[in-house]
Amino acid sequence: MEWNPQTLQFLSECFLHTLSPSPEPRRRAESSLAEAADRPNYALAVLRLVAEPSIDDQIRQAAAVNFKNHLRLRWASDDSPVPDPEKDQIKTLIVPLMLSATPKIQSQLSEALALIGHHDFPKSWPSLLPELIANLQKASQSSDYASINGILGTANSIFKKFRFQYKTNDLLLDLKYCLDNFASPLLEIFLKTASLIDAGAMNLRPLFESQRLCCRIFYSLNFQELPEFFEDHMKEWMGEFRKYLTTSYPALESSGADGVALVDELRAAVCENINLYMEKNEEEFQGFLNDFALAVWTLLGNVSQSSSRDRLAITAIKFLTTVSTSVHHTLFASDGVIPQICQCIVIPNVSLREDDEELFEMNYIEFIRRDMEGSDLDTRRRIACELLKGIAMYYGDAVKSIVSAQIQNLLSSYAANPGTNWKDKDCAIYLVVSLATKKAGASVVSTELVDVQSFFESVIVPELQSADVNGYPMLKAGALKFFTMFRTQISKPVALKFFPDLVRFLTAESNVVHSYSASCIEKLLLVKDEGGGARYTSADINPIFPVLMNNLFGAFKLPESEENQYVMKCIMRVLAVADISIDVARVCVEGLGSLLAEVCRNPKNPTFNHYLFESVAILVRRACEGDSTLVSVFEASLFPRLEVILTNDVTEFLPYTFQLLAQLVELNRPPIPPIYMQIFELLLSPETWKRASNVPALVRLLQAFLQKAPNEITQGDRLTKVLGIFDTLIQASSTSEQGFYVLNTVIESLEYNAIKPYISHIWAALFRELQKRRTVKLIKSLLIFMSLFLIKHGAANVVDTMNSVQPDIFVVILNQFWIPNLKLITGAIELKLTAVASTRLICESPVLLDPAASVSWGKMVDSIVTLLSRPEEDRVQEEPDMPDITENAGYSTTFVLLYNAGKKEEDPLKDIRDPKEFFVASLSRLSALSPGRYPKVISENVDPANQAALLQLCNTYNLSIV
């Protein structure tokens, strides 16, 4: 794309139309830009448009956004990357253009520059840092803070990688380069800006933003380890840091919320820096610790409860938490410190705020995410409790007595006036739940603050038994959360008493309350007793089952709970436990089917959808286990819904649909109904297999057909097409394993005469792949296939069919692949299969029984002993195969396995209980036919450690090799 007036006009018009409120011109413009984006120098032309002062600002800003997104997709793309000459010109233009741009365009170009830097900096863009530093020094001389902050913002973006990447030599070399060049200019601008702030500069806003950016860069450059430059200049940095925590800035702080936010953001950045030093450079930092602890402590006393100040409060409390768990915890040992922390920091920050109530009512999903699912580590409530936990590491008794007393005070306050002081009870419950601990590896949650049983009966039960399910919903939610958290400690008879109450709360208007009720039931049904058996069984569920299911399905009719994932997960769990009669099955499949029809129109919540399909799968599985005649009931209800998914190509649901169809095929008795064979014809179409996310589910369905309809599959050209699918799948490393699943099922399910005409084509395809790539995954899959073929159709057929493709290829494959890689096999069924097949090979195949093959025979024995006698971790050092970079973000393009529709792994050797016994018994019988021959071969070709292991195996089964 040449840069000329025509290009300028074309791009200007396109970007103008992308801003149009009318969809038609907008779509046309987007289509034209997408087409133009494939031409060389497109990105350069868009950047030049951004630089054109005669063009309207809105158009230039739209172009800047497009430029950034274009680079994100194409800068390092394998398919259509930006050409190198174009890249070089972009790198030359972007820095000066970014610095001269308006703030909105500058932020887009800064992001674009960071995107380039992520791939090219510093090795492929050595001029970037010197250019940024030169511009920084020039801007500093004229105190041009618009440019200074643009440069610092860009540096901040490109240095962020030092926070998120693993420490490697390459990363440390990049870090050293950045430190050598940027550490000194960074300190210079930081101190210069500090002096301007101290001197009372008129416009503090850009200065505070500059200091915040310097602090974030400080964090990135210090994250991996303490650099020498920063250690040498620690006094200067720490002096300024402390000043920002202890000085007030009325000019900004009294200028409105945005002024307070600017000061808070700088202080929060300082708190993150001193917390980093406390965590990683404690020894070097300890001289500054007392001053900072006091500064942060004092600061927290002045931070209001407003949510706009949360980040500062959280980072400040986090710093104190880090100190509390360090060797400097004695700062908290003084008289009155822990009670003061409890009174002045913990209780104010744990108490409910208006923001919490608003979130509870207006955005229940976010509230639950924070409150129940533990993503609230960055909330004031949780971080205040983390501080208490930190102090309790060294002062457990003091914390326990103070907090226990505090809980009693809160409960007494509530008892005195429940209507007014209900938040005190909520605070008490929150403290008990949040300060509960879970020992590593254990599932039981415990607390020393209260006696769980008595707290449950005195504090929680009144909420559970409250007649009004809608009264004081936050207290109800807290009670349900406590029940859920301490479910293992609450005895079964006590818990069962409240099952009807949990079912009642499913009708609560509050989304949080009925979600917590569903979650509590679901989690209770997972509780196991000491022996490992389920604590709650179908006998416990059956009395409340009809009303439970009625209320669960009813919850979906409550506003904003149409796709409530907690309710759906509960349905799935209940169906896994309850007894499912024919009447129940009919009602449930209709309820689930109508939900399925609803979500097909607009799939929104992937988690809800997953549990919906899991619920269908478990209902089908459990109902049909009890009564196989129900298959037709499910087919009648589900087929119309599944047909809609297939007809309308609802991509998100196709993998689920294929898995459910596979489950239904497997539940049928041959011959399977004709409607399934129509689906099978669809399955054989190459178009069906083009979407990578569908492949595992399609393979699962194809396997079901191969097992249940082998006669139908051998008719016409169906088997040719099935093997064509296998051939296509094994050619891509991302699907080769799936190709072997198809092939193995063909071998297991079809008669030898049916597959005989195709055997040479199968071997030819496998040998072709083996020549192209010899990955661990491919070789293991090949060994399993050869072993299965041998078990099903005999060693002679394996040897003869391979050699018919290429003379003597079997011996080559045996020595180069089978023998050396047998030790890589993992999985109980696979190990047994390959061990038994290898044993049969050395005991039955004339090729290996020939005295001329004694070396190969001995080495195969050595490999079998390794496989059978050594633990997996000692023999498998598997390097991961390089993945195909085809993964896309978003659940719609990802295969998700349905656990309840999973394929049962079949053991092809059910009659052989122990592969070790089979191996030594077979060897013993063979050696008895030629006494004296095999011990010599073993002594010459089997590793001494394996000879000892073989002797041990013989002794275990009272057998010998003579």
PDB file of C-alpha atoms in Angstrom, residues 327-466:
ATOM      1  CA  VAL A 327      11.544 -12.176  61.602  1.00  0.00           C
ATOM      2  CA  HIS A 328      10.628  -8.577  62.438  1.00  0.00           C
ATOM      3  CA  HIS A 329       7.226  -9.585  63.832  1.00  0.00           C
ATOM      4  CA  THR A 330       8.352  -8.210  67.227  1.00  0.00           C
ATOM      5  CA  LEU A 331       7.036  -4.851  66.013  1.00  0.00           C
ATOM      6  CA  PHE A 332       3.620  -6.250  66.996  1.00  0.00           C
ATOM      7  CA  ALA A 333       4.720  -7.522  70.420  1.00  0.00           C
ATOM      8  CA  SER A 334       4.331  -4.249  72.321  1.00  0.00           C
ATOM      9  CA  ASP A 335       1.437  -3.898  74.754  1.00  0.00           C
ATOM     10  CA  GLY A 336      -1.791  -2.848  73.148  1.00  0.00           C
ATOM     11  CA  VAL A 337      -0.645  -3.244  69.516  1.00  0.00           C
ATOM     12  CA  ILE A 338      -2.703  -6.347  68.665  1.00  0.00           C
ATOM     13  CA  PRO A 339      -5.918  -5.025  70.288  1.00  0.00           C
ATOM     14  CA  GLN A 340      -5.368  -1.762  68.435  1.00  0.00           C
ATOM     15  CA  ILE A 341      -4.932  -3.607  65.128  1.00  0.00           C
ATOM     16  CA  CYS A 342      -8.170  -5.452  65.813  1.00  0.00           C
ATOM     17  CA  GLN A 343     -10.089  -2.294  66.784  1.00  0.00           C
ATOM     18  CA  CYS A 344      -8.620   0.206  64.321  1.00  0.00           C
ATOM     19  CA  ILE A 345      -7.797  -1.876  61.236  1.00  0.00           C
ATOM     20  CA  VAL A 346      -9.517  -5.268  61.220  1.00  0.00           C
ATOM     21  CA  ILE A 347     -13.040  -4.582  62.485  1.00  0.00           C
ATOM     22  CA  PRO A 348     -13.547  -1.353  60.455  1.00  0.00           C
ATOM     23  CA  ASN A 349     -12.379  -3.129  57.298  1.00  0.00           C
ATOM     24  CA  VAL A 350     -14.329  -6.348  57.931  1.00  0.00           C
ATOM     25  CA  SER A 351     -17.598  -4.555  58.703  1.00  0.00           C
ATOM     26  CA  LEU A 352     -20.124  -4.393  55.882  1.00  0.00           C
ATOM     27  CA  ARG A 353     -20.101  -1.224  53.817  1.00  0.00           C
ATOM     28  CA  GLU A 354     -22.769   0.225  51.580  1.00  0.00           C
ATOM     29  CA  ASP A 355     -20.704  -0.880  48.568  1.00  0.00           C
ATOM     30  CA  ASP A 356     -20.881  -4.500  49.768  1.00  0.00           C
ATOM     31  CA  GLU A 357     -24.663  -4.284  50.159  1.00  0.00           C
ATOM     32  CA  GLU A 358     -24.977  -2.747  46.713  1.00  0.00           C
ATOM     33  CA  LEU A 359     -22.837  -5.459  45.146  1.00  0.00           C
ATOM     34  CA  PHE A 360     -24.892  -8.120  46.977  1.00  0.00           C
ATOM     35  CA  GLU A 361     -28.110  -6.757  45.485  1.00  0.00           C
ATOM     36  CA  MET A 362     -26.980  -5.564  42.065  1.00  0.00           C
ATOM     37  CA  ASN A 363     -24.271  -8.017  40.947  1.00  0.00           C
ATOM     38  CA  TYR A 364     -24.686 -11.340  42.732  1.00  0.00           C
ATOM     39  CA  ILE A 365     -22.185 -13.182  40.506  1.00  0.00           C
ATOM     40  CA  GLU A 366     -19.366 -10.788  41.398  1.00  0.00           C
ATOM     41  CA  PHE A 367     -20.366 -10.859  45.074  1.00  0.00           C
ATOM     42  CA  ILE A 368     -20.196 -14.680  45.155  1.00  0.00           C
ATOM     43  CA  ARG A 369     -16.939 -14.690  43.200  1.00  0.00           C
ATOM     44  CA  ARG A 370     -15.383 -12.543  45.892  1.00  0.00           C
ATOM     45  CA  ASP A 371     -17.127 -13.919  48.948  1.00  0.00           C
ATOM     46  CA  MET A 372     -17.483 -17.656  48.376  1.00  0.00           C
ATOM     47  CA  GLU A 373     -14.927 -18.470  45.728  1.00  0.00           C
ATOM     48  CA  GLY A 374     -11.962 -16.739  47.361  1.00  0.00           C
ATOM     49  CA  SER A 375     -11.202 -14.211  44.641  1.00  0.00           C
ATOM     50  CA  ASP A 376     -11.556 -11.504  47.302  1.00  0.00           C
ATOM     51  CA  LEU A 377      -7.893 -11.538  48.359  1.00  0.00           C
ATOM     52  CA  ASP A 378      -7.743  -7.994  47.076  1.00  0.00           C
ATOM     53  CA  THR A 379     -10.722  -6.794  49.110  1.00  0.00           C
ATOM     54  CA  ARG A 380     -10.475  -4.983  52.408  1.00  0.00           C
ATOM     55  CA  ARG A 381     -12.479  -7.654  54.257  1.00  0.00           C
ATOM     56  CA  ARG A 382     -10.210 -10.494  53.226  1.00  0.00           C
ATOM     57  CA  ILE A 383      -6.866  -8.671  53.519  1.00  0.00           C
ATOM     58  CA  ALA A 384      -7.758  -7.492  57.044  1.00  0.00           C
ATOM     59  CA  CYS A 385      -8.324 -11.137  58.025  1.00  0.00           C
ATOM     60  CA  GLU A 386      -5.041 -12.108  56.341  1.00  0.00           C
ATOM     61  CA  LEU A 387      -3.309  -9.553  58.598  1.00  0.00           C
ATOM     62  CA  LEU A 388      -4.824 -11.228  61.656  1.00  0.00           C
ATOM     63  CA  LYS A 389      -3.736 -14.652  60.375  1.00  0.00           C
ATOM     64  CA  GLY A 390      -0.229 -13.259  59.854  1.00  0.00           C
ATOM     65  CA  ILE A 391       0.005 -11.904  63.414  1.00  0.00           C
ATOM     66  CA  ALA A 392      -1.429 -15.188  64.742  1.00  0.00           C
ATOM     67  CA  MET A 393       1.634 -17.041  63.387  1.00  0.00           C
ATOM     68  CA  TYR A 394       3.660 -15.729  66.350  1.00  0.00           C
ATOM     69  CA  TYR A 395       0.984 -14.402  68.698  1.00  0.00           C
ATOM     70  CA  GLY A 396      -1.763 -17.012  68.284  1.00  0.00           C
ATOM     71  CA  ASP A 397      -3.070 -16.988  71.846  1.00  0.00           C
ATOM     72  CA  ALA A 398      -3.282 -13.197  72.001  1.00  0.00           C
ATOM     73  CA  VAL A 399      -5.090 -13.014  68.633  1.00  0.00           C
ATOM     74  CA  LYS A 400      -7.456 -15.839  69.614  1.00  0.00           C
ATOM     75  CA  SER A 401      -8.505 -14.247  72.912  1.00  0.00           C
ATOM     76  CA  ILE A 402      -8.894 -10.737  71.441  1.00  0.00           C
ATOM     77  CA  VAL A 403     -10.836 -11.872  68.344  1.00  0.00           C
ATOM     78  CA  SER A 404     -12.997 -14.308  70.342  1.00  0.00           C
ATOM     79  CA  ALA A 405     -13.905 -11.479  72.713  1.00  0.00           C
ATOM     80  CA  GLN A 406     -14.581  -9.230  69.734  1.00  0.00           C
ATOM     81  CA  ILE A 407     -16.913 -11.844  68.211  1.00  0.00           C
ATOM     82  CA  GLN A 408     -18.823 -12.104  71.497  1.00  0.00           C
ATOM     83  CA  ASN A 409     -19.115  -8.289  71.660  1.00  0.00           C
ATOM     84  CA  LEU A 410     -20.493  -8.204  68.117  1.00  0.00           C
ATOM     85  CA  LEU A 411     -23.034 -10.954  68.893  1.00  0.00           C
ATOM     86  CA  SER A 412     -24.079  -9.187  72.117  1.00  0.00           C
ATOM     87  CA  SER A 413     -24.558  -5.957  70.184  1.00  0.00           C
ATOM     88  CA  TYR A 414     -26.769  -7.843  67.694  1.00  0.00           C
ATOM     89  CA  ALA A 415     -28.771  -9.506  70.474  1.00  0.00           C
ATOM     90  CA  ALA A 416     -29.429  -6.112  72.093  1.00  0.00           C
ATOM     91  CA  ASN A 417     -31.033  -4.754  68.911  1.00  0.00           C
ATOM     92  CA  PRO A 418     -31.224  -7.237  66.004  1.00  0.00           C
ATOM     93  CA  GLY A 419     -33.022  -4.866  63.652  1.00  0.00           C
ATOM     94  CA  THR A 420     -30.442  -2.097  63.930  1.00  0.00           C
ATOM     95  CA  ASN A 421     -27.273  -4.102  64.627  1.00  0.00           C
ATOM     96  CA  TRP A 422     -27.637  -6.995  62.164  1.00  0.00           C
ATOM     97  CA  LYS A 423     -24.354  -6.008  60.510  1.00  0.00           C
ATOM     98  CA  ASP A 424     -22.527  -6.862  63.753  1.00  0.00           C
ATOM     99  CA  LYS A 425     -23.737 -10.454  63.492  1.00  0.00           C
ATOM    100  CA  ASP A 426     -22.666 -10.551  59.838  1.00  0.00           C
ATOM    101  CA  CYS A 427     -19.218  -9.290  60.897  1.00  0.00           C
ATOM    102  CA  ALA A 428     -18.968 -11.990  63.608  1.00  0.00           C
ATOM    103  CA  ILE A 429     -19.854 -14.775  61.140  1.00  0.00           C
ATOM    104  CA  TYR A 430     -17.437 -13.365  58.556  1.00  0.00           C
ATOM    105  CA  LEU A 431     -14.575 -13.327  61.106  1.00  0.00           C
ATOM    106  CA  VAL A 432     -15.162 -16.975  62.063  1.00  0.00           C
ATOM    107  CA  VAL A 433     -15.395 -18.128  58.425  1.00  0.00           C
ATOM    108  CA  SER A 434     -12.472 -16.051  57.122  1.00  0.00           C
ATOM    109  CA  LEU A 435     -10.088 -16.913  59.949  1.00  0.00           C
ATOM    110  CA  ALA A 436     -10.789 -20.638  59.623  1.00  0.00           C
ATOM    111  CA  THR A 437      -7.748 -22.650  58.555  1.00  0.00           C
ATOM    112  CA  LYS A 438      -7.248 -25.666  56.359  1.00  0.00           C
ATOM    113  CA  LYS A 439      -4.248 -27.880  56.950  1.00  0.00           C
ATOM    114  CA  ALA A 440      -2.169 -28.735  53.892  1.00  0.00           C
ATOM    115  CA  GLY A 441      -3.529 -31.823  52.183  1.00  0.00           C
ATOM    116  CA  ALA A 442      -6.633 -31.945  54.406  1.00  0.00           C
ATOM    117  CA  SER A 443     -10.187 -31.122  53.383  1.00  0.00           C
ATOM    118  CA  VAL A 444     -11.372 -30.294  56.907  1.00  0.00           C
ATOM    119  CA  VAL A 445     -11.612 -26.623  57.835  1.00  0.00           C
ATOM    120  CA  SER A 446     -11.079 -25.796  61.515  1.00  0.00           C
ATOM    121  CA  THR A 447     -11.224 -22.811  63.815  1.00  0.00           C
ATOM    122  CA  GLU A 448     -10.036 -22.144  67.350  1.00  0.00           C
ATOM    123  CA  LEU A 449     -12.101 -18.975  67.698  1.00  0.00           C
ATOM    124  CA  VAL A 450     -15.388 -20.721  68.510  1.00  0.00           C
ATOM    125  CA  ASP A 451     -16.766 -24.188  69.143  1.00  0.00           C
ATOM    126  CA  VAL A 452     -18.207 -24.986  65.705  1.00  0.00           C
ATOM    127  CA  GLN A 453     -21.126 -27.098  66.957  1.00  0.00           C
ATOM    128  CA  SER A 454     -22.326 -24.596  69.566  1.00  0.00           C
ATOM    129  CA  PHE A 455     -21.742 -21.573  67.265  1.00  0.00           C
ATOM    130  CA  PHE A 456     -23.777 -23.365  64.595  1.00  0.00           C
ATOM    131  CA  GLU A 457     -26.655 -24.048  66.989  1.00  0.00           C
ATOM    132  CA  SER A 458     -26.724 -20.654  68.690  1.00  0.00           C
ATOM    133  CA  VAL A 459     -25.818 -18.287  65.827  1.00  0.00           C
ATOM    134  CA  ILE A 460     -26.469 -20.072  62.512  1.00  0.00           C
ATOM    135  CA  VAL A 461     -29.567 -22.195  63.215  1.00  0.00           C
ATOM    136  CA  PRO A 462     -31.821 -19.201  64.041  1.00  0.00           C
ATOM    137  CA  GLU A 463     -31.070 -17.842  60.546  1.00  0.00           C
ATOM    138  CA  LEU A 464     -31.679 -21.216  58.886  1.00  0.00           C
ATOM    139  CA  GLN A 465     -34.990 -21.675  60.712  1.00  0.00           C
ATOM    140  CA  SER A 466     -36.204 -18.160  60.054  1.00  0.00           C
TER     141      SER A 466
END
